[in-house]
C-alpha positions as a Markdown table, in Angstrom:
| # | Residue | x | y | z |
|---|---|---|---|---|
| 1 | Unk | 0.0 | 0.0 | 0.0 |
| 2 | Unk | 1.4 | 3.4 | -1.0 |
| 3 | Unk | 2.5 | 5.7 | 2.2 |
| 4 | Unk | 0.3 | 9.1 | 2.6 |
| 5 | Unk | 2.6 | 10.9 | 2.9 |
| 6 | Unk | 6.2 | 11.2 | 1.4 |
| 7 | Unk | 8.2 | 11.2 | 4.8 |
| 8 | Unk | 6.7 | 7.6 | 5.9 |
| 9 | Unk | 7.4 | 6.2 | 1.7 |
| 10 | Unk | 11.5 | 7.4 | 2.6 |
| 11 | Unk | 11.4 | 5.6 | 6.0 |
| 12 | Unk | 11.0 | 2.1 | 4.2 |
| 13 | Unk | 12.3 | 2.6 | 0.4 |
| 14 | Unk | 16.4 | 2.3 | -0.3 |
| 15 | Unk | 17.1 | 5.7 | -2.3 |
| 16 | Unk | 13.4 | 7.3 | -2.3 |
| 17 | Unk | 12.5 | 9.5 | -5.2 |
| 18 | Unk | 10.1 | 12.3 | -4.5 |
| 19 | Unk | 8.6 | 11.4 | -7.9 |
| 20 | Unk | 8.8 | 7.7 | -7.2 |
| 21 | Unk | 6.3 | 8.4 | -4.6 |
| 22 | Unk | 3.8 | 10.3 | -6.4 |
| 23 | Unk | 4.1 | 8.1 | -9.4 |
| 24 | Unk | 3.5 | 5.2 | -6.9 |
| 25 | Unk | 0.8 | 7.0 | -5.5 |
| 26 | Unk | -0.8 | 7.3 | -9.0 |
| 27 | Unk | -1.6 | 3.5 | -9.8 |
| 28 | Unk | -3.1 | 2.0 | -11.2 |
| 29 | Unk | -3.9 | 5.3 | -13.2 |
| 30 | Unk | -0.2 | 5.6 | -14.4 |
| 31 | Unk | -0.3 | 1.9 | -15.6 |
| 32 | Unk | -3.4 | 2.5 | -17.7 |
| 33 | Unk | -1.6 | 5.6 | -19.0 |
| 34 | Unk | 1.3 | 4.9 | -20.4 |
| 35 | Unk | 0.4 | 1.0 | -21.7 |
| 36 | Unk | -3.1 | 2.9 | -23.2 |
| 37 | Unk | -4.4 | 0.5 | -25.9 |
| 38 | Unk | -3.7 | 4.4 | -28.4 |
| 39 | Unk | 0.4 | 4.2 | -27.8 |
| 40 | Unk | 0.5 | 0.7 | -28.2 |
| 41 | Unk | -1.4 | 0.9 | -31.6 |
| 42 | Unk | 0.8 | 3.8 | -32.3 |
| 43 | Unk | 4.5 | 2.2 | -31.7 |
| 44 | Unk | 2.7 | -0.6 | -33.8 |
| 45 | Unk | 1.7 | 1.3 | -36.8 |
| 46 | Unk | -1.9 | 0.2 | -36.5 |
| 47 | Unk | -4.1 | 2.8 | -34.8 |
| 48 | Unk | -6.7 | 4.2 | -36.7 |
| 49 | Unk | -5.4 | 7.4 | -38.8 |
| 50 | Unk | -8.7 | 9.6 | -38.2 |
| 51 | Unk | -8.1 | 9.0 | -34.5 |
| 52 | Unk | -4.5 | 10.5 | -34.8 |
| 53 | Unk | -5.6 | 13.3 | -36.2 |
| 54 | Unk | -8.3 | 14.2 | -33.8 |
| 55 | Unk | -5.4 | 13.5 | -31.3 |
| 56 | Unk | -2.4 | 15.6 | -32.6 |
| 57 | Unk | -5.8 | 18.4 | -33.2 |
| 58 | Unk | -6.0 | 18.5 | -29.9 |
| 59 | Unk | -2.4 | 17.8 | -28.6 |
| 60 | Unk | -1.7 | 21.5 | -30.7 |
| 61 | Unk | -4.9 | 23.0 | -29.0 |
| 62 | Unk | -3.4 | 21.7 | -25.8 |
| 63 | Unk | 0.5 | 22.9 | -26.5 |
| 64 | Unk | -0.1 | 26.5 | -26.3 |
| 65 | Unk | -1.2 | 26.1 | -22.6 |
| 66 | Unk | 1.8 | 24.0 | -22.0 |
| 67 | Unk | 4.0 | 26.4 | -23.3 |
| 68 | Unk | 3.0 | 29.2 | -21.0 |
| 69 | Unk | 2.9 | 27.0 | -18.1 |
| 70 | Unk | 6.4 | 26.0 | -19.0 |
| 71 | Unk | 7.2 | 29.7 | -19.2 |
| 72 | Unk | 6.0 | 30.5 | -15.8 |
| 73 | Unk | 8.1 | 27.0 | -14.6 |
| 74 | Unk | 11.2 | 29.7 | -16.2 |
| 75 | Unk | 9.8 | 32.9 | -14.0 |
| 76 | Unk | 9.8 | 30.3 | -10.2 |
| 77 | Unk | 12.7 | 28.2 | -10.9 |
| 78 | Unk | 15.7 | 28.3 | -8.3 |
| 79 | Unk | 18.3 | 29.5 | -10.6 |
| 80 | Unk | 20.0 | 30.6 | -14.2 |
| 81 | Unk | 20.9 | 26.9 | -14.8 |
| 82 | Unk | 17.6 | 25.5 | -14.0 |
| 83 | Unk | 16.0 | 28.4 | -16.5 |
| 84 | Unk | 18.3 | 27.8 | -19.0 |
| 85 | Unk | 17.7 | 24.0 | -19.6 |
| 86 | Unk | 13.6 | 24.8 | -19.3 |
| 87 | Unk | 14.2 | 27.3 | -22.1 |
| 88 | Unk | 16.1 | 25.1 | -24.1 |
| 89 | Unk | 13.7 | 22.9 | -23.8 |
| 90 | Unk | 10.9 | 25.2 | -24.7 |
| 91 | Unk | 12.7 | 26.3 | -28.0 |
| 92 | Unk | 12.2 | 22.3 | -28.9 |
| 93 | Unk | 8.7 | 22.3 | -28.7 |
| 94 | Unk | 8.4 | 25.9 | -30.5 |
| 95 | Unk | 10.3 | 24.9 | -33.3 |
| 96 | Unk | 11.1 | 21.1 | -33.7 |
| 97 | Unk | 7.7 | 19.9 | -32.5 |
| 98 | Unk | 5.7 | 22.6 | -34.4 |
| 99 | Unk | 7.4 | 21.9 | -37.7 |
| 100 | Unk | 6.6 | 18.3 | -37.0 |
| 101 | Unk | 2.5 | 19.3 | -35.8 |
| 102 | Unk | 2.3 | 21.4 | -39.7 |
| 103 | Unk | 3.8 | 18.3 | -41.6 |
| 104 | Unk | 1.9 | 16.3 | -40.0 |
| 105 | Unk | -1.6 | 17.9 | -40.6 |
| 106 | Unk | -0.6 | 18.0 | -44.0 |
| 107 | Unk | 0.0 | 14.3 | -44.7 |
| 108 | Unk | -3.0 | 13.0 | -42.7 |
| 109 | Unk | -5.3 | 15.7 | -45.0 |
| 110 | Unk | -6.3 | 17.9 | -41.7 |
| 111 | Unk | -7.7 | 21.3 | -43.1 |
| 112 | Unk | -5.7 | 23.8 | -41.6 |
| 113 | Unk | -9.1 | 25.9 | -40.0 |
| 114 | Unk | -9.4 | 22.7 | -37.5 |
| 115 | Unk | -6.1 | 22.7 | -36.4 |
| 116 | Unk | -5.8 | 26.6 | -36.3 |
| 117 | Unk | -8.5 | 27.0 | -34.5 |
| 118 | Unk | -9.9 | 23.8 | -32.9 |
| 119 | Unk | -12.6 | 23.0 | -30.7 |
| 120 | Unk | -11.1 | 21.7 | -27.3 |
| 121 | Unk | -12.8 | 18.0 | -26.0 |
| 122 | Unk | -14.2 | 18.1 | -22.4 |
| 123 | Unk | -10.7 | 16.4 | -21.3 |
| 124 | Unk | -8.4 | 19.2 | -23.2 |
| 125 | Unk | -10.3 | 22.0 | -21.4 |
| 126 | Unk | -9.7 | 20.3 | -18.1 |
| 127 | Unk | -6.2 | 19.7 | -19.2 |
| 128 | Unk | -5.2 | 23.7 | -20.1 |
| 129 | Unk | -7.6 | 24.2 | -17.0 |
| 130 | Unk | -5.4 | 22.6 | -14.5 |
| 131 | Unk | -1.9 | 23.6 | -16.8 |
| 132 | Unk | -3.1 | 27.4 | -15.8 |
| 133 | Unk | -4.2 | 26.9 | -12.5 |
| 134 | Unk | -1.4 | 24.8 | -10.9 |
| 135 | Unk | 0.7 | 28.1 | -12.7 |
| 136 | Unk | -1.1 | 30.8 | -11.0 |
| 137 | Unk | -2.1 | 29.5 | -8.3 |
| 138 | Unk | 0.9 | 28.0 | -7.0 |
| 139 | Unk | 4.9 | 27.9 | -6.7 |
| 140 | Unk | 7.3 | 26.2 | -8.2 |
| 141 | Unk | 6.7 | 22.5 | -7.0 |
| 142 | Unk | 2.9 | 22.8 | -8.0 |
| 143 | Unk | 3.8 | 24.0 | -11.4 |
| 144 | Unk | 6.7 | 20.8 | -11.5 |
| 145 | Unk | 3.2 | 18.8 | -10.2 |
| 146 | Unk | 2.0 | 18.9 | -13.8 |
| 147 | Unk | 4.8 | 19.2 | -16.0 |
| 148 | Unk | 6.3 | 16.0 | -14.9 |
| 149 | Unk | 3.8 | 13.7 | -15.2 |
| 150 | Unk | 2.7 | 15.2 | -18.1 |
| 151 | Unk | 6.6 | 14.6 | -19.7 |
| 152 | Unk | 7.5 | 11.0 | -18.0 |
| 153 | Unk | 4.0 | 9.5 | -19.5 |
| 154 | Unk | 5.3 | 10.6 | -22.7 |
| 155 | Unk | 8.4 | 9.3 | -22.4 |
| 156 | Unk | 7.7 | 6.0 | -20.5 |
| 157 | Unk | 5.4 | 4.7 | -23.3 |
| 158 | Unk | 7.8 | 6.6 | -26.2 |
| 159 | Unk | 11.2 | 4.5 | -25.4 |
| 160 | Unk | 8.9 | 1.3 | -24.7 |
| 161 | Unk | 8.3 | 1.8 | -28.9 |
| 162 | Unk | 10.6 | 3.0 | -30.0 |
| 163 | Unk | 13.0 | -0.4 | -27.9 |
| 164 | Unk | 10.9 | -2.5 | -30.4 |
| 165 | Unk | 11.4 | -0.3 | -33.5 |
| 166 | Unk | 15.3 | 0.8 | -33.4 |
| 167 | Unk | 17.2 | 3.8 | -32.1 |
| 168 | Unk | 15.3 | 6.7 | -31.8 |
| 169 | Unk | 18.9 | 8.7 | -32.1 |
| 170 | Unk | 19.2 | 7.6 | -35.6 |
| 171 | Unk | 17.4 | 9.3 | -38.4 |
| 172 | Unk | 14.1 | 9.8 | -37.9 |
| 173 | Unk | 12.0 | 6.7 | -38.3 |
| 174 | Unk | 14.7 | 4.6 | -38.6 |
| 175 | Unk | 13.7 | 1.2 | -38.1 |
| 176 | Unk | 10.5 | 1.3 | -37.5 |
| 177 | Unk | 8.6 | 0.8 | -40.9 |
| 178 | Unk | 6.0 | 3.5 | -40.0 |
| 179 | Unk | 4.4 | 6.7 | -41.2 |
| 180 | Unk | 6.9 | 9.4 | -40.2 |
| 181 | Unk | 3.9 | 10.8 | -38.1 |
| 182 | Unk | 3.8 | 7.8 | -35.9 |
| 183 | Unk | 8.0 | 7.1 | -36.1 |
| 184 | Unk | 8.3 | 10.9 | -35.3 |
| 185 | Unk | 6.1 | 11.5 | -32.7 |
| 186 | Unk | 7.5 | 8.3 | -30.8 |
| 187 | Unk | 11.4 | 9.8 | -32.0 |
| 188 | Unk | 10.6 | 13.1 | -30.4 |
| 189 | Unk | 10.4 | 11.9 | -27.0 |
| 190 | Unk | 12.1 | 8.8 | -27.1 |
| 191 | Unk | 15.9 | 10.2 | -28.0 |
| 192 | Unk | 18.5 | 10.7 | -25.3 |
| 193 | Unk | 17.7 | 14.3 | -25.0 |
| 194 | Unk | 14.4 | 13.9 | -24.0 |
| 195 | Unk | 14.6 | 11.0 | -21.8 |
| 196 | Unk | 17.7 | 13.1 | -20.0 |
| 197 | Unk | 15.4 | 16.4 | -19.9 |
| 198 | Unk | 12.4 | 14.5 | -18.4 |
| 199 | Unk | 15.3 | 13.2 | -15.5 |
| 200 | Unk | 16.2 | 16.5 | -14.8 |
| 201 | Unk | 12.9 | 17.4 | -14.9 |
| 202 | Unk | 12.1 | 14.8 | -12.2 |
| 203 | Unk | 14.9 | 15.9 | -9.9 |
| 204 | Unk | 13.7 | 19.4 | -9.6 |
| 205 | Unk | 10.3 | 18.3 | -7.9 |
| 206 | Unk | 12.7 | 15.9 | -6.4 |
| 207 | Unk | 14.6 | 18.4 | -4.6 |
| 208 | Unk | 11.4 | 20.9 | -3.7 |
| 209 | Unk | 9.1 | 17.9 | -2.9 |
| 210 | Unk | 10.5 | 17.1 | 0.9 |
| 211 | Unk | 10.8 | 20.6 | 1.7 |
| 212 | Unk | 7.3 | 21.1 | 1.1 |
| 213 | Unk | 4.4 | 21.5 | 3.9 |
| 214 | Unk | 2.2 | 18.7 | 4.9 |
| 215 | Unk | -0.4 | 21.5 | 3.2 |
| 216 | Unk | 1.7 | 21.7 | -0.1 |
| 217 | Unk | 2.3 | 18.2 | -0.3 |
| 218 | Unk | -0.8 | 17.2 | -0.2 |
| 219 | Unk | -1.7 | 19.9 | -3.0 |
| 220 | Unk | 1.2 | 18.4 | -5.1 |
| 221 | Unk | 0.2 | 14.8 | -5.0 |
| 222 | Unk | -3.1 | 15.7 | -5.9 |
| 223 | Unk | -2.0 | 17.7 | -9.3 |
| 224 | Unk | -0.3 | 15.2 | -10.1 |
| 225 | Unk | -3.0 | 12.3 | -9.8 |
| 226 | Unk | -4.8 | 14.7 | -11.8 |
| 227 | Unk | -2.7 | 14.7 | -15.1 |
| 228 | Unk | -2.1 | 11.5 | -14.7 |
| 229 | Unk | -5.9 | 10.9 | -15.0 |
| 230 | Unk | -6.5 | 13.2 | -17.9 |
| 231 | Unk | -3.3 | 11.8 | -20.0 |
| 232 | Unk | -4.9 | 8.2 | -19.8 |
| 233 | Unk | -8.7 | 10.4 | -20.8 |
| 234 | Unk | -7.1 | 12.2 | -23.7 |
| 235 | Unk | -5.7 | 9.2 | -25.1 |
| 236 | Unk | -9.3 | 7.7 | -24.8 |
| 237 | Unk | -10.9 | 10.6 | -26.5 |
| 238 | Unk | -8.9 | 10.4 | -29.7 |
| 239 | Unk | -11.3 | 7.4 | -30.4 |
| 240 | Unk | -14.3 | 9.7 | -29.5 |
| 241 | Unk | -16.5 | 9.0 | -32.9 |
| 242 | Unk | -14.3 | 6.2 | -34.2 |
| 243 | Unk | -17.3 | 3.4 | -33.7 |
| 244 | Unk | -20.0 | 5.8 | -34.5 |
| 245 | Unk | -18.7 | 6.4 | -37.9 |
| 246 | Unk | -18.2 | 2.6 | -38.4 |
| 247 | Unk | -21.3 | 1.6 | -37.5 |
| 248 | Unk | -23.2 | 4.9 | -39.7 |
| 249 | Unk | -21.4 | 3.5 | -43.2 |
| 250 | Unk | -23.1 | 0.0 | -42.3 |
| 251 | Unk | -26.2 | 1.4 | -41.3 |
| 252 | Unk | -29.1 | 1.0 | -44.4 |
């Protein structure tokens, strides 16, 4: 059974993680996250194209949020080196992951009015909901509450596909024998650099998280549970539709 609180989790684990806890806290959310039937028919090459789309359409609504509240992660952190290495990271998603979001809307015949201006699912408003909030409304650790789960999920289920498909440090889809939307999206945060930013990542709630109140902690652990929740929802929603427009073109 997973300790309440972090202090009683380091009295009986060997080398306790902050984030260990909370990820530990999570299940079996975080299970149904990151082995979510939509990134194992991903890393496969056999989930339904219409469903990505609707996915990455709302992944790009979603960015956006994620970008501010990565820019307000800059504003609270500790020091220059911790600011620098979130801004490096930001200019990765503003420009590598961007490129990769137009290309992709291209191939997969996505009219550029939806993904311009899309309308958010239930679960994406929650998501940029809670993005701004734990931002606002709280300091540094709460802000880490969101980011890092949001990251690790991404790169837990990414270098699980992309161990069966190759290196992701090679060329891009190299390997894998997918659509270079699928291969990409798993590249992007499958190669070293990722995987080494989410660890960092992880070591800055690391180091906030014991120092925290009983109050704050508390608040933390919940954010967390929280987008671990709606990852595993809006990997659900991309199928949203899917059966209803099988079963209309059968319909007499």
């Amino acid at each position: 059974m997973t300790a309440e609180t972090y202090a009683a989790y380091a009295d009986r684990v060997a080398d306790p993680r902050f984030t260990d806890w909370l990820r530990e806290r999570s299940q079996p959310t975080w299970d149904a996250a990151v082995g979510h039937r939509f990134v194992q028919e991903l890393g496969a090459g056999t989930l339904d194209e219409d469903a990505f789309a609707r996915y990455l359409v709302q992944d790009y609504a979603f960015v956006g949020e994620l970008v501010g509240t990565f820019g307000h992660a800059v504003g609270q952190a500790p020091d220059m080196a911790a600011k620098r290495r979130l801004v490096e990271f930001l200019d990765t998603v503003t420009d590598e992951e961007d490129d990769y979001f137009e290309r992709s809307f291209a191939a997969l015949g996505v009219d550029e009015s939806r993904w311009q201006d899309p309308e958010p699912t239930e679960t994406t408003a929650a998501f940029v909901d809670l993005l701004g909030r734990a931002a606002r409304e709280g300091g540094y650790a709460e802000t880490l509450a969101v980011l890092v789960p949001a990251e690790w999920i991404y790169e837990s289920w990414a270098t699980a596909a992309a161990a069966t498909h190759g290196d992701p440090d090679g060329p891009p889809s190299a390997g894998m024998g997918l659509p270079f939307y699928f291969a990409e999206w798993v590249d992007l945060h499958a190669v070293d650099s990722f995987v080494a930013f989410v660890d960092w990542l992880r070591g800055e709630l690391d180091a906030v998280g014991p120092t925290l109140s009983p109050r704050r902690e508390a608040r933390v652990a919940s954010l967390f549970d929280r987008t671990v929740a709606l990852e595993r929802q809006f990997f659900e929603t991309a199928y949203e539709g899917t059966q209803a427009t099988a079963d209309a073109e059968v319909s007499p």
